[in-house]
mmCIF file of C-alpha atoms and ligand atoms in Angstrom:
data_model
loop_
_atom_site.group_PDB
_atom_site.id
_atom_site.type_symbol
_atom_site.label_atom_id
_atom_site.label_comp_id
_atom_site.label_asym_id
_atom_site.label_seq_id
_atom_site.Cartn_x
_atom_site.Cartn_y
_atom_site.Cartn_z
ATOM 1 C CA UNK A 37 88.395 16.373 -36.460
ATOM 2 C CA UNK A 38 85.693 14.011 -35.182
ATOM 3 C CA UNK A 39 88.384 12.164 -33.339
ATOM 4 C CA UNK A 40 89.734 15.376 -31.844
ATOM 5 C CA UNK A 41 86.220 16.395 -30.750
ATOM 6 C CA UNK A 42 85.587 13.156 -28.985
ATOM 7 C CA UNK A 43 88.971 13.491 -27.341
ATOM 8 C CA UNK A 44 88.029 16.919 -25.913
ATOM 9 C CA UNK A 45 84.686 15.549 -24.705
ATOM 10 C CA UNK A 46 86.169 12.405 -23.213
ATOM 11 C CA UNK A 47 85.713 11.762 -19.507
ATOM 12 C CA UNK A 48 89.444 11.695 -18.953
ATOM 13 C CA UNK A 49 89.943 15.192 -20.400
ATOM 14 C CA UNK A 50 86.802 16.671 -18.841
ATOM 15 C CA UNK A 51 87.709 15.288 -15.424
ATOM 16 C CA UNK A 52 91.230 16.679 -15.686
ATOM 17 C CA UNK A 53 89.953 20.101 -16.777
ATOM 18 C CA UNK A 54 87.682 20.205 -13.745
ATOM 19 C CA UNK A 55 90.397 18.932 -11.451
ATOM 20 C CA UNK A 56 92.854 21.731 -12.275
ATOM 21 C CA UNK A 57 90.148 24.402 -11.858
ATOM 22 C CA UNK A 58 90.574 24.280 -8.065
ATOM 23 C CA UNK A 59 94.174 25.428 -8.552
ATOM 24 C CA UNK A 60 92.971 28.268 -10.784
ATOM 25 C CA UNK A 61 94.565 26.648 -13.804
ATOM 26 C CA UNK A 62 93.036 26.267 -17.266
ATOM 27 C CA UNK A 63 93.414 23.782 -20.150
ATOM 28 C CA UNK A 64 94.536 25.560 -23.304
ATOM 29 C CA UNK A 65 93.627 22.528 -25.439
ATOM 30 C CA UNK A 66 89.948 23.046 -24.744
ATOM 31 C CA UNK A 67 90.033 26.827 -24.530
ATOM 32 C CA UNK A 68 91.941 27.764 -27.646
ATOM 33 C CA UNK A 69 89.099 27.685 -30.219
ATOM 34 C CA UNK A 70 87.048 30.046 -28.027
ATOM 35 C CA UNK A 71 89.978 32.327 -27.253
ATOM 36 C CA UNK A 72 91.570 32.389 -30.683
ATOM 37 C CA UNK A 73 88.702 32.117 -33.106
ATOM 38 C CA UNK A 74 89.439 32.514 -36.797
ATOM 39 C CA UNK A 75 88.231 36.096 -37.070
ATOM 40 C CA UNK A 76 86.822 38.859 -34.833
ATOM 41 C CA UNK A 77 83.670 37.938 -32.892
ATOM 42 C CA UNK A 78 82.667 41.200 -31.179
ATOM 43 C CA UNK A 79 80.098 40.963 -28.392
ATOM 44 C CA UNK A 80 78.764 44.288 -29.658
ATOM 45 C CA UNK A 81 75.804 43.953 -31.998
ATOM 46 C CA UNK A 82 74.625 46.379 -34.666
ATOM 47 C CA UNK A 83 72.033 48.696 -33.145
ATOM 48 C CA UNK A 84 70.183 51.938 -33.807
ATOM 49 C CA UNK A 85 68.652 54.493 -31.428
ATOM 50 C CA UNK A 86 65.977 56.888 -32.711
ATOM 51 C CA UNK A 87 66.230 60.605 -31.960
ATOM 52 C CA UNK A 88 62.590 60.788 -30.778
ATOM 53 C CA UNK A 89 63.435 58.385 -27.943
ATOM 54 C CA UNK A 90 66.631 60.202 -26.971
ATOM 55 C CA UNK A 91 64.962 63.602 -27.040
ATOM 56 C CA UNK A 92 62.123 62.378 -24.833
ATOM 57 C CA UNK A 93 64.381 60.628 -22.324
ATOM 58 C CA UNK A 94 66.731 63.619 -22.074
ATOM 59 C CA UNK A 95 63.709 65.837 -21.520
ATOM 60 C CA UNK A 96 62.448 63.502 -18.760
ATOM 61 C CA UNK A 97 65.936 63.422 -17.245
ATOM 62 C CA UNK A 98 65.788 67.204 -16.737
ATOM 63 C CA UNK A 99 62.949 66.532 -14.263
ATOM 64 C CA UNK A 100 64.931 63.909 -12.352
ATOM 65 C CA UNK A 101 68.521 65.029 -12.393
ATOM 66 C CA UNK A 102 70.357 68.337 -12.088
ATOM 67 C CA UNK A 103 74.149 68.778 -12.004
ATOM 68 C CA UNK A 104 73.618 70.653 -8.729
ATOM 69 C CA UNK A 105 71.867 67.681 -7.150
ATOM 70 C CA UNK A 106 74.094 64.986 -8.592
ATOM 71 C CA UNK A 107 77.403 66.797 -8.992
ATOM 72 C CA UNK A 108 77.695 65.337 -12.476
ATOM 73 C CA UNK A 109 76.631 65.618 -16.093
ATOM 74 C CA UNK A 110 73.191 64.842 -17.490
ATOM 75 C CA UNK A 111 74.339 62.228 -19.967
ATOM 76 C CA UNK A 112 72.483 59.112 -21.111
ATOM 77 C CA UNK A 113 74.706 56.530 -22.717
ATOM 78 C CA UNK A 114 74.169 54.006 -25.491
ATOM 79 C CA UNK A 115 74.276 50.561 -23.919
ATOM 80 C CA UNK A 116 74.978 47.986 -26.581
ATOM 81 C CA UNK A 117 72.648 44.981 -25.965
ATOM 82 C CA UNK A 118 75.630 42.650 -26.458
ATOM 83 C CA UNK A 119 77.274 43.714 -23.191
ATOM 84 C CA UNK A 120 74.648 43.025 -20.542
ATOM 85 C CA UNK A 121 77.062 40.666 -18.810
ATOM 86 C CA UNK A 122 79.816 43.254 -18.332
ATOM 87 C CA UNK A 123 79.665 44.405 -14.724
ATOM 88 C CA UNK A 124 79.283 47.095 -13.525
ATOM 89 C CA UNK A 125 76.894 48.987 -15.793
ATOM 90 C CA UNK A 126 77.784 46.948 -18.881
ATOM 91 C CA UNK A 127 80.985 49.029 -18.677
ATOM 92 C CA UNK A 128 78.855 51.551 -20.530
ATOM 93 C CA UNK A 129 80.001 49.858 -23.720
ATOM 94 C CA UNK A 130 78.535 50.998 -27.008
ATOM 95 C CA UNK A 131 81.124 48.964 -28.896
ATOM 96 C CA UNK A 132 83.851 46.675 -27.519
ATOM 97 C CA UNK A 133 86.109 49.693 -26.954
ATOM 98 C CA UNK A 134 83.952 52.821 -27.056
ATOM 99 C CA UNK A 135 81.335 54.560 -24.972
ATOM 100 C CA UNK A 136 78.961 57.119 -26.454
ATOM 101 C CA UNK A 137 76.255 59.240 -24.874
ATOM 102 C CA UNK A 138 73.955 62.178 -25.417
ATOM 103 C CA UNK A 139 74.298 65.016 -22.932
ATOM 104 C CA UNK A 140 71.852 67.851 -22.244
ATOM 105 C CA UNK A 141 72.629 71.036 -20.332
ATOM 106 C CA UNK A 142 69.967 73.594 -19.443
ATOM 107 C CA UNK A 143 70.507 77.362 -19.543
ATOM 108 C CA UNK A 144 72.335 78.522 -16.417
ATOM 109 C CA UNK A 145 73.502 75.065 -15.383
ATOM 110 C CA UNK A 146 77.105 74.210 -14.594
ATOM 111 C CA UNK A 147 78.632 70.734 -14.765
ATOM 112 C CA UNK A 148 81.614 70.768 -12.382
ATOM 113 C CA UNK A 149 85.122 70.192 -13.704
ATOM 114 C CA UNK A 150 86.786 66.839 -13.319
ATOM 115 C CA UNK A 151 89.624 64.940 -14.908
ATOM 116 C CA UNK A 152 90.107 61.284 -15.742
ATOM 117 C CA UNK A 153 92.375 59.002 -17.686
ATOM 118 C CA UNK A 154 89.697 58.352 -20.300
ATOM 119 C CA UNK A 155 89.969 60.392 -23.498
ATOM 120 C CA UNK A 156 86.831 62.221 -24.559
ATOM 121 C CA UNK A 157 85.466 63.901 -27.632
ATOM 122 C CA UNK A 158 82.222 65.714 -28.335
ATOM 123 C CA UNK A 159 80.127 66.449 -31.363
ATOM 124 C CA UNK A 160 77.661 69.307 -30.937
ATOM 125 C CA UNK A 161 74.205 68.475 -32.236
ATOM 126 C CA UNK A 162 71.662 70.983 -30.879
ATOM 127 C CA UNK A 163 71.830 74.559 -29.686
ATOM 128 C CA UNK A 164 74.421 77.180 -28.857
ATOM 129 C CA UNK A 165 75.620 79.265 -25.937
ATOM 130 C CA UNK A 166 77.108 76.445 -23.882
ATOM 131 C CA UNK A 167 80.816 76.195 -23.304
ATOM 132 C CA UNK A 168 83.323 73.690 -22.089
ATOM 133 C CA UNK A 169 86.302 74.786 -19.990
ATOM 134 C CA UNK A 170 89.153 72.454 -20.963
ATOM 135 C CA UNK A 171 92.489 72.871 -19.212
ATOM 136 C CA UNK A 172 91.768 76.506 -18.386
ATOM 137 C CA UNK A 173 90.384 77.355 -21.795
ATOM 138 C CA UNK A 174 86.753 78.349 -22.260
ATOM 139 C CA UNK A 175 85.542 76.937 -25.559
ATOM 140 C CA UNK A 176 82.124 77.949 -26.870
ATOM 141 C CA UNK A 177 80.233 75.195 -28.641
ATOM 142 C CA UNK A 178 78.049 75.512 -31.718
ATOM 143 C CA UNK A 179 76.202 72.949 -33.834
ATOM 144 C CA UNK A 180 78.541 70.823 -35.919
ATOM 145 C CA UNK A 181 81.638 71.617 -33.832
ATOM 146 C CA UNK A 182 83.891 68.766 -32.803
ATOM 147 C CA UNK A 183 85.779 69.045 -29.509
ATOM 148 C CA UNK A 184 88.476 66.981 -27.895
ATOM 149 C CA UNK A 185 89.305 66.489 -24.244
ATOM 150 C CA UNK A 186 92.377 64.235 -24.166
ATOM 151 C CA UNK A 187 92.792 62.131 -21.008
ATOM 152 C CA UNK A 188 94.071 63.908 -17.897
ATOM 153 C CA UNK A 189 92.796 67.403 -18.696
ATOM 154 C CA UNK A 190 90.354 69.218 -16.412
ATOM 155 C CA UNK A 191 87.015 69.817 -18.078
ATOM 156 C CA UNK A 192 83.642 71.183 -17.022
ATOM 157 C CA UNK A 193 80.690 72.763 -18.792
ATOM 158 C CA UNK A 194 78.331 75.725 -18.449
ATOM 159 C CA UNK A 195 75.516 77.251 -20.470
ATOM 160 C CA UNK A 196 74.980 80.962 -21.154
ATOM 161 C CA UNK A 197 72.294 80.474 -23.837
ATOM 162 C CA UNK A 198 68.532 80.413 -23.363
ATOM 163 C CA UNK A 199 67.549 76.992 -24.761
ATOM 164 C CA UNK A 200 68.599 73.452 -23.837
ATOM 165 C CA UNK A 201 71.798 72.365 -25.516
ATOM 166 C CA UNK A 202 72.600 68.791 -26.533
ATOM 167 C CA UNK A 203 75.738 67.071 -27.759
ATOM 168 C CA UNK A 204 77.250 63.634 -28.267
ATOM 169 C CA UNK A 205 80.072 62.423 -25.984
ATOM 170 C CA UNK A 206 82.448 59.659 -27.034
ATOM 171 C CA UNK A 207 84.970 58.205 -24.581
ATOM 172 C CA UNK A 208 87.270 55.189 -24.491
ATOM 173 C CA UNK A 209 85.748 54.010 -21.168
ATOM 174 C CA UNK A 210 85.660 50.270 -22.043
ATOM 175 C CA UNK A 211 89.322 50.281 -23.107
ATOM 176 C CA UNK A 212 90.507 52.096 -20.000
ATOM 177 C CA UNK A 213 88.257 49.913 -17.839
ATOM 178 C CA UNK A 214 89.617 46.638 -19.236
ATOM 179 C CA UNK A 215 93.178 47.937 -18.916
ATOM 180 C CA UNK A 216 92.447 48.849 -15.256
ATOM 181 C CA UNK A 217 93.797 52.317 -15.979
ATOM 182 C CA UNK A 218 90.983 54.337 -14.432
ATOM 183 C CA UNK A 219 91.807 57.439 -12.408
ATOM 184 C CA UNK A 220 89.207 60.106 -11.663
ATOM 185 C CA UNK A 221 89.347 63.354 -9.703
ATOM 186 C CA UNK A 222 86.909 66.203 -9.088
ATOM 187 C CA UNK A 223 88.158 69.780 -9.349
ATOM 188 C CA UNK A 224 88.586 71.549 -5.978
ATOM 189 C CA UNK A 225 86.810 74.703 -7.277
ATOM 190 C CA UNK A 226 83.781 73.004 -8.820
ATOM 191 C CA UNK A 227 83.820 74.563 -12.283
ATOM 192 C CA UNK A 228 87.415 75.472 -13.141
ATOM 193 C CA UNK A 229 88.044 79.210 -13.666
ATOM 194 C CA UNK A 230 89.329 80.007 -17.171
ATOM 195 C CA UNK A 231 93.005 80.988 -17.201
ATOM 196 C CA UNK A 232 93.367 81.569 -20.952
ATOM 197 C CA UNK A 233 91.531 83.766 -23.480
ATOM 198 C CA UNK A 234 88.270 82.237 -24.772
ATOM 199 C CA UNK A 235 88.576 79.818 -27.707
ATOM 200 C CA UNK A 236 92.337 80.290 -27.364
ATOM 201 C CA UNK A 237 93.685 77.275 -29.247
ATOM 202 C CA UNK A 238 91.272 77.317 -32.191
ATOM 203 C CA UNK A 239 92.091 80.984 -32.743
ATOM 204 C CA UNK A 240 95.851 80.525 -32.396
ATOM 205 C CA UNK A 241 95.876 77.640 -34.840
ATOM 206 C CA UNK A 242 93.177 78.936 -37.172
ATOM 207 C CA UNK A 243 91.588 75.494 -36.815
ATOM 208 C CA UNK A 244 94.859 73.755 -37.734
ATOM 209 C CA UNK A 245 95.808 75.859 -40.764
ATOM 210 C CA UNK A 246 98.878 77.425 -39.141
ATOM 211 C CA UNK A 247 100.541 77.414 -35.733
ATOM 212 C CA UNK A 248 102.341 80.036 -33.673
ATOM 213 C CA UNK A 249 106.064 79.497 -34.297
ATOM 214 C CA UNK A 250 106.647 78.949 -30.592
ATOM 215 C CA UNK A 251 104.443 75.827 -30.677
ATOM 216 C CA UNK A 252 106.491 73.417 -32.737
ATOM 217 C CA UNK A 253 106.318 70.253 -30.627
ATOM 218 C CA UNK A 254 103.158 70.071 -28.547
ATOM 219 C CA UNK A 255 102.342 66.563 -27.322
ATOM 220 C CA UNK A 256 98.576 66.620 -27.476
ATOM 221 C CA UNK A 257 96.516 68.182 -30.211
ATOM 222 C CA UNK A 258 96.697 71.920 -29.549
ATOM 223 C CA UNK A 259 93.269 72.552 -31.062
ATOM 224 C CA UNK A 260 90.421 72.097 -28.578
ATOM 225 C CA UNK A 261 87.587 72.699 -30.984
ATOM 226 C CA UNK A 262 87.192 72.092 -34.699
ATOM 227 C CA UNK A 263 84.582 74.545 -35.953
ATOM 228 C CA UNK A 264 81.730 73.447 -38.182
ATOM 229 C CA UNK A 265 82.208 76.330 -40.635
ATOM 230 C CA UNK A 266 85.675 75.022 -41.489
ATOM 231 C CA UNK A 267 84.579 71.370 -41.637
ATOM 232 C CA UNK A 268 81.726 72.310 -43.941
ATOM 233 C CA UNK A 269 84.071 74.315 -46.168
ATOM 234 C CA UNK A 270 86.341 71.263 -46.373
ATOM 235 C CA UNK A 271 83.406 69.034 -47.416
ATOM 236 C CA UNK A 272 82.290 71.569 -50.008
ATOM 237 C CA UNK A 273 85.832 71.841 -51.325
ATOM 238 C CA UNK A 274 85.790 68.127 -52.051
ATOM 239 C CA UNK A 275 82.442 68.082 -53.830
ATOM 240 C CA UNK A 276 84.055 68.002 -57.317
ATOM 241 C CA UNK A 277 86.088 64.917 -56.431
ATOM 242 C CA UNK A 278 85.124 61.250 -56.611
ATOM 243 C CA UNK A 279 83.625 60.194 -53.292
ATOM 244 C CA UNK A 280 85.233 57.343 -51.393
ATOM 245 C CA UNK A 281 83.363 54.195 -52.557
ATOM 246 C CA UNK A 282 82.620 53.145 -48.956
ATOM 247 C CA UNK A 283 82.243 56.410 -47.063
ATOM 248 C CA UNK A 284 81.363 59.127 -49.544
ATOM 249 C CA UNK A 285 83.040 62.503 -49.075
ATOM 250 C CA UNK A 286 84.775 62.122 -45.739
ATOM 251 C CA UNK A 287 87.265 64.277 -43.840
ATOM 252 C CA UNK A 288 88.975 63.242 -40.636
ATOM 253 C CA UNK A 289 89.800 65.507 -37.673
ATOM 254 C CA UNK A 290 93.520 65.520 -37.029
ATOM 255 C CA UNK A 291 96.208 66.748 -34.710
ATOM 256 C CA UNK A 292 97.921 69.447 -36.749
ATOM 257 C CA UNK A 293 101.160 68.930 -34.804
ATOM 258 C CA UNK A 294 101.803 65.416 -36.038
ATOM 259 C CA UNK A 295 99.108 64.460 -38.557
ATOM 260 C CA UNK A 296 97.733 61.790 -36.193
ATOM 261 C CA UNK A 297 94.091 61.624 -35.150
ATOM 262 C CA UNK A 298 92.927 64.559 -33.004
ATOM 263 C CA UNK A 299 92.504 62.233 -30.013
ATOM 264 C CA UNK A 300 95.151 59.556 -29.469
ATOM 265 C CA UNK A 301 92.827 56.556 -29.051
ATOM 266 C CA UNK A 302 89.720 57.536 -31.000
ATOM 267 C CA UNK A 303 89.181 58.682 -34.549
ATOM 268 C CA UNK A 304 86.428 60.956 -35.825
ATOM 269 C CA UNK A 305 85.339 62.224 -39.179
ATOM 270 C CA UNK A 306 82.497 63.846 -41.002
ATOM 271 C CA UNK A 307 81.148 62.176 -44.074
ATOM 272 C CA UNK A 308 78.780 63.535 -46.656
ATOM 273 C CA UNK A 309 76.746 61.089 -48.696
ATOM 274 C CA UNK A 310 75.590 62.988 -51.792
ATOM 275 C CA UNK A 311 71.898 62.695 -52.756
ATOM 276 C CA UNK A 312 71.203 59.158 -53.999
ATOM 277 C CA UNK A 313 74.674 57.879 -53.040
ATOM 278 C CA UNK A 314 74.892 54.126 -52.471
ATOM 279 C CA UNK A 315 78.243 53.014 -51.076
ATOM 280 C CA UNK A 316 79.857 49.670 -51.729
ATOM 281 C CA UNK A 317 79.958 47.254 -48.807
ATOM 282 C CA UNK A 318 83.093 46.478 -46.835
ATOM 283 C CA UNK A 319 84.174 45.503 -43.364
ATOM 284 C CA UNK A 320 87.070 46.489 -41.140
ATOM 285 C CA UNK A 321 88.368 45.476 -37.767
ATOM 286 C CA UNK A 322 87.640 48.837 -36.143
ATOM 287 C CA UNK A 323 84.186 49.581 -34.764
ATOM 288 C CA UNK A 324 82.241 52.793 -35.391
ATOM 289 C CA UNK A 325 79.457 54.796 -33.769
ATOM 290 C CA UNK A 326 77.527 57.048 -36.114
ATOM 291 C CA UNK A 327 75.425 60.135 -35.536
ATOM 292 C CA UNK A 328 73.116 61.313 -38.309
ATOM 293 C CA UNK A 329 73.733 65.052 -38.419
ATOM 294 C CA UNK A 330 71.555 65.674 -41.489
ATOM 295 C CA UNK A 331 69.520 63.797 -44.066
ATOM 296 C CA UNK A 332 67.986 60.371 -44.264
ATOM 297 C CA UNK A 333 68.754 56.975 -45.642
ATOM 298 C CA UNK A 334 69.733 53.559 -44.403
ATOM 299 C CA UNK A 335 72.757 51.414 -43.728
ATOM 300 C CA UNK A 336 72.910 47.686 -44.337
ATOM 301 C CA UNK A 337 74.864 45.994 -41.540
ATOM 302 C CA UNK A 338 75.449 42.269 -41.875
ATOM 303 C CA UNK A 339 72.502 42.057 -44.253
ATOM 304 C CA UNK A 340 70.047 43.931 -42.007
ATOM 305 C CA UNK A 341 68.648 47.281 -43.084
ATOM 306 C CA UNK A 342 68.815 50.123 -40.523
ATOM 307 C CA UNK A 343 66.788 53.158 -41.605
ATOM 308 C CA UNK A 344 68.067 56.424 -40.153
ATOM 309 C CA UNK A 345 67.184 60.089 -40.160
ATOM 310 C CA UNK A 346 68.451 63.266 -38.514
ATOM 311 C CA UNK A 347 69.381 62.827 -34.865
ATOM 312 C CA UNK A 348 69.644 59.014 -34.862
ATOM 313 C CA UNK A 349 72.663 57.024 -33.677
ATOM 314 C CA UNK A 350 73.840 53.617 -34.845
ATOM 315 C CA UNK A 351 76.648 51.173 -34.209
ATOM 316 C CA UNK A 352 78.786 49.200 -36.619
ATOM 317 C CA UNK A 353 80.602 46.511 -34.612
ATOM 318 C CA UNK A 354 84.077 45.307 -35.519
ATOM 319 C CA UNK A 355 84.300 43.251 -38.708
ATOM 320 C CA UNK A 356 80.623 43.759 -39.636
ATOM 321 C CA UNK A 357 79.780 44.150 -43.326
ATOM 322 C CA UNK A 358 78.221 47.521 -43.952
ATOM 323 C CA UNK A 359 77.197 49.961 -46.658
ATOM 324 C CA UNK A 360 75.448 53.351 -46.512
ATOM 325 C CA UNK A 361 72.648 54.653 -48.709
ATOM 326 C CA UNK A 362 71.271 58.166 -48.995
ATOM 327 C CA UNK A 363 67.627 57.729 -50.055
ATOM 328 C CA UNK A 364 66.789 61.420 -50.311
ATOM 329 C CA UNK A 365 67.406 64.252 -52.747
ATOM 330 C CA UNK A 366 69.361 66.188 -50.111
ATOM 331 C CA UNK A 367 72.920 65.439 -48.980
ATOM 332 C CA UNK A 368 73.203 63.318 -45.844
ATOM 333 C CA UNK A 369 75.857 64.192 -43.272
ATOM 334 C CA UNK A 370 77.121 61.584 -40.832
ATOM 335 C CA UNK A 371 79.491 62.034 -37.915
ATOM 336 C CA UNK A 372 81.606 58.899 -37.463
ATOM 337 C CA UNK A 373 83.508 58.110 -34.275
ATOM 338 C CA UNK A 374 85.694 55.034 -34.208
ATOM 339 C CA UNK A 375 88.493 53.098 -32.542
ATOM 340 C CA UNK A 376 90.700 53.056 -35.629
ATOM 341 C CA UNK A 377 93.726 54.544 -33.776
ATOM 342 C CA UNK A 378 93.558 51.789 -31.144
ATOM 343 C CA UNK A 379 93.355 49.095 -33.791
ATOM 344 C CA UNK A 380 96.239 50.644 -35.719
ATOM 345 C CA UNK A 381 98.406 50.931 -32.603
ATOM 346 C CA UNK A 382 97.770 47.244 -31.829
ATOM 347 C CA UNK A 383 98.520 46.357 -35.445
ATOM 348 C CA UNK A 384 94.993 44.946 -35.828
ATOM 349 C CA UNK A 385 93.601 47.123 -38.567
ATOM 350 C CA UNK A 386 92.371 45.166 -41.587
ATOM 351 C CA UNK A 387 89.806 45.911 -44.212
ATOM 352 C CA UNK A 388 88.027 43.756 -46.745
ATOM 353 C CA UNK A 389 85.800 44.627 -49.708
ATOM 354 C CA UNK A 390 82.530 42.745 -50.185
ATOM 355 C CA UNK A 391 83.066 40.931 -53.447
ATOM 356 C CA UNK A 392 79.794 39.098 -53.988
ATOM 357 C CA UNK A 393 76.718 40.536 -55.675
ATOM 358 C CA UNK A 394 78.676 43.400 -57.364
ATOM 359 C CA UNK A 395 79.773 44.685 -53.949
ATOM 360 C CA UNK A 396 76.328 45.172 -52.378
ATOM 361 C CA UNK A 397 74.860 43.012 -49.634
ATOM 362 C CA UNK A 398 71.617 41.148 -50.028
ATOM 363 C CA UNK A 399 69.095 42.505 -47.550
ATOM 364 C CA UNK A 400 67.704 39.767 -45.320
ATOM 365 C CA UNK A 401 65.543 41.851 -42.945
ATOM 366 C CA UNK A 402 64.781 45.317 -41.636
ATOM 367 C CA UNK A 403 65.668 46.424 -38.105
ATOM 368 C CA UNK A 404 62.724 47.614 -35.950
ATOM 369 C CA UNK A 405 63.973 50.369 -33.678
ATOM 370 C CA UNK A 406 62.490 50.678 -30.211
ATOM 371 C CA UNK A 407 60.144 53.668 -30.104
ATOM 372 C CA UNK A 408 58.499 55.462 -27.195
ATOM 373 C CA UNK A 409 55.092 54.058 -26.461
HETATM 374 O O1 GTQ B 610 81.078 65.776 -20.216
HETATM 375 O O2 GTQ B 610 82.885 65.484 -19.095
HETATM 376 O O3 GTQ B 610 79.321 61.321 -21.244
HETATM 377 O O4 GTQ B 610 83.477 63.115 -18.227
HETATM 378 C C1 GTQ B 610 81.100 60.855 -19.763
HETATM 379 C C2 GTQ B 610 82.160 61.322 -19.007
HETATM 380 C C3 GTQ B 610 80.606 63.098 -20.432
HETATM 381 C C4 GTQ B 610 81.897 65.029 -19.659
HETATM 382 C C5 GTQ B 610 80.344 61.753 -20.477
HETATM 383 C C6 GTQ B 610 82.441 62.678 -18.954
HETATM 384 C C7 GTQ B 610 81.648 63.580 -19.676
#
C-alpha cells in the first residue's frame, strides 16, 4: 500500500491529474477511495433540537412573518450542521435525503395552496382547529394525526381554532433537489376551494380498515390523514406483545391499497418505549428524524448520549449506531420519519446489530444542546 500511496502522490501523477482538469476530466485512480468508501459516510451528523428553542423561535417568527405578507408558510426547518456547504440554503437538509421543519399557523391565517414534485408528510404536535386542503379535500388536523401530501397534489392550510397550531413537516427536498426534479406552482385561487366532503378519504377508508369496493386500484395512498385515536389503539393493542428489541412497540403508517409505505419515498411510524425500556443498539443504512411526542429519556448515537423530552427533535444519520432509553416511569412515544423506502428502492437497505458489550454502546460523552440565552 505504501508503494501505491507514493505512486498517487508522485509528481508525475499529480501533474497529470491537474493537466486533465482543464478538459473537465477526472482521474478515477485518485478519486475512487473518496467516491467509493468502504461503508456509508453521511455528511449529516447526529443532532438534537430542544422544544424550548423551537417554541421561542416560532413565537418570534409570528412577529416577523405572516402568510399574507410572504405568500408562504411559517415553517422553520432543521438545518443539519453537516450540510453548510450545500448551496443554496444547505438544501434544507436535515439528513442526506430528508428535510424536516416545524410549522406554526395562527387562528384565522391561510397558507395559500401550491403543488410541487416533493412528497410531504405532517405529524401534528400542538393544537386543533387547523385544516389542510389536499387535492380538494379539507382535512382537519388534531394532535397525533399523521398526514400525507404525495408529490404533485395541491395543498394549502387554514386555521379555524382559537390558539396557535404547530406541526412537523417532512419532505424529500434534498432527494428531489439532487435529482434536479423540482417543479413548483402556486394555485391560481390562493387557497384551493374544497371540492369533496371534509375528511373524505379517512372516512371512506375507516383509516385503512376497509375500502369502498369501487376503489380497488388507486395509485397513491387513498387515506390523507391517519388519526391519532386509531394509532393509539394500535399501540395499545400491541402492549401484551414483546417489543421490538431496537424500536420498542412500533407501528408503521401504510398505504392500504398496496401495503407499501403511506408516502412513496418516506416512511413514518409511531413507536412506544415502555417505562424503563432500554433498546439494543443497531445501525441501518436509512436515516431517521425523530420527534418526541411524549415522555423523556435519551438515545445513544455513535456513543454520544442525547437526552430528550417532549417536543424535542433529533437526527440519526445513515449507518449510525443508536439505541433508545426511556428513563421515566411513563411510556415514551416517538414519531419516526425516515428514508427507508428510498433505500429499499435503491437496494441499499442493510441493518447490523451491535454485538459488543452485550449489545449496548459505551457512552463516551453527552451532547450539549443549544439553548436560548
Ligand atoms: O406546508 O405545504 O415545511 O410545501 C415545506 C414545504 C411545508 C407545506 C414545508 C411545504 C410545506
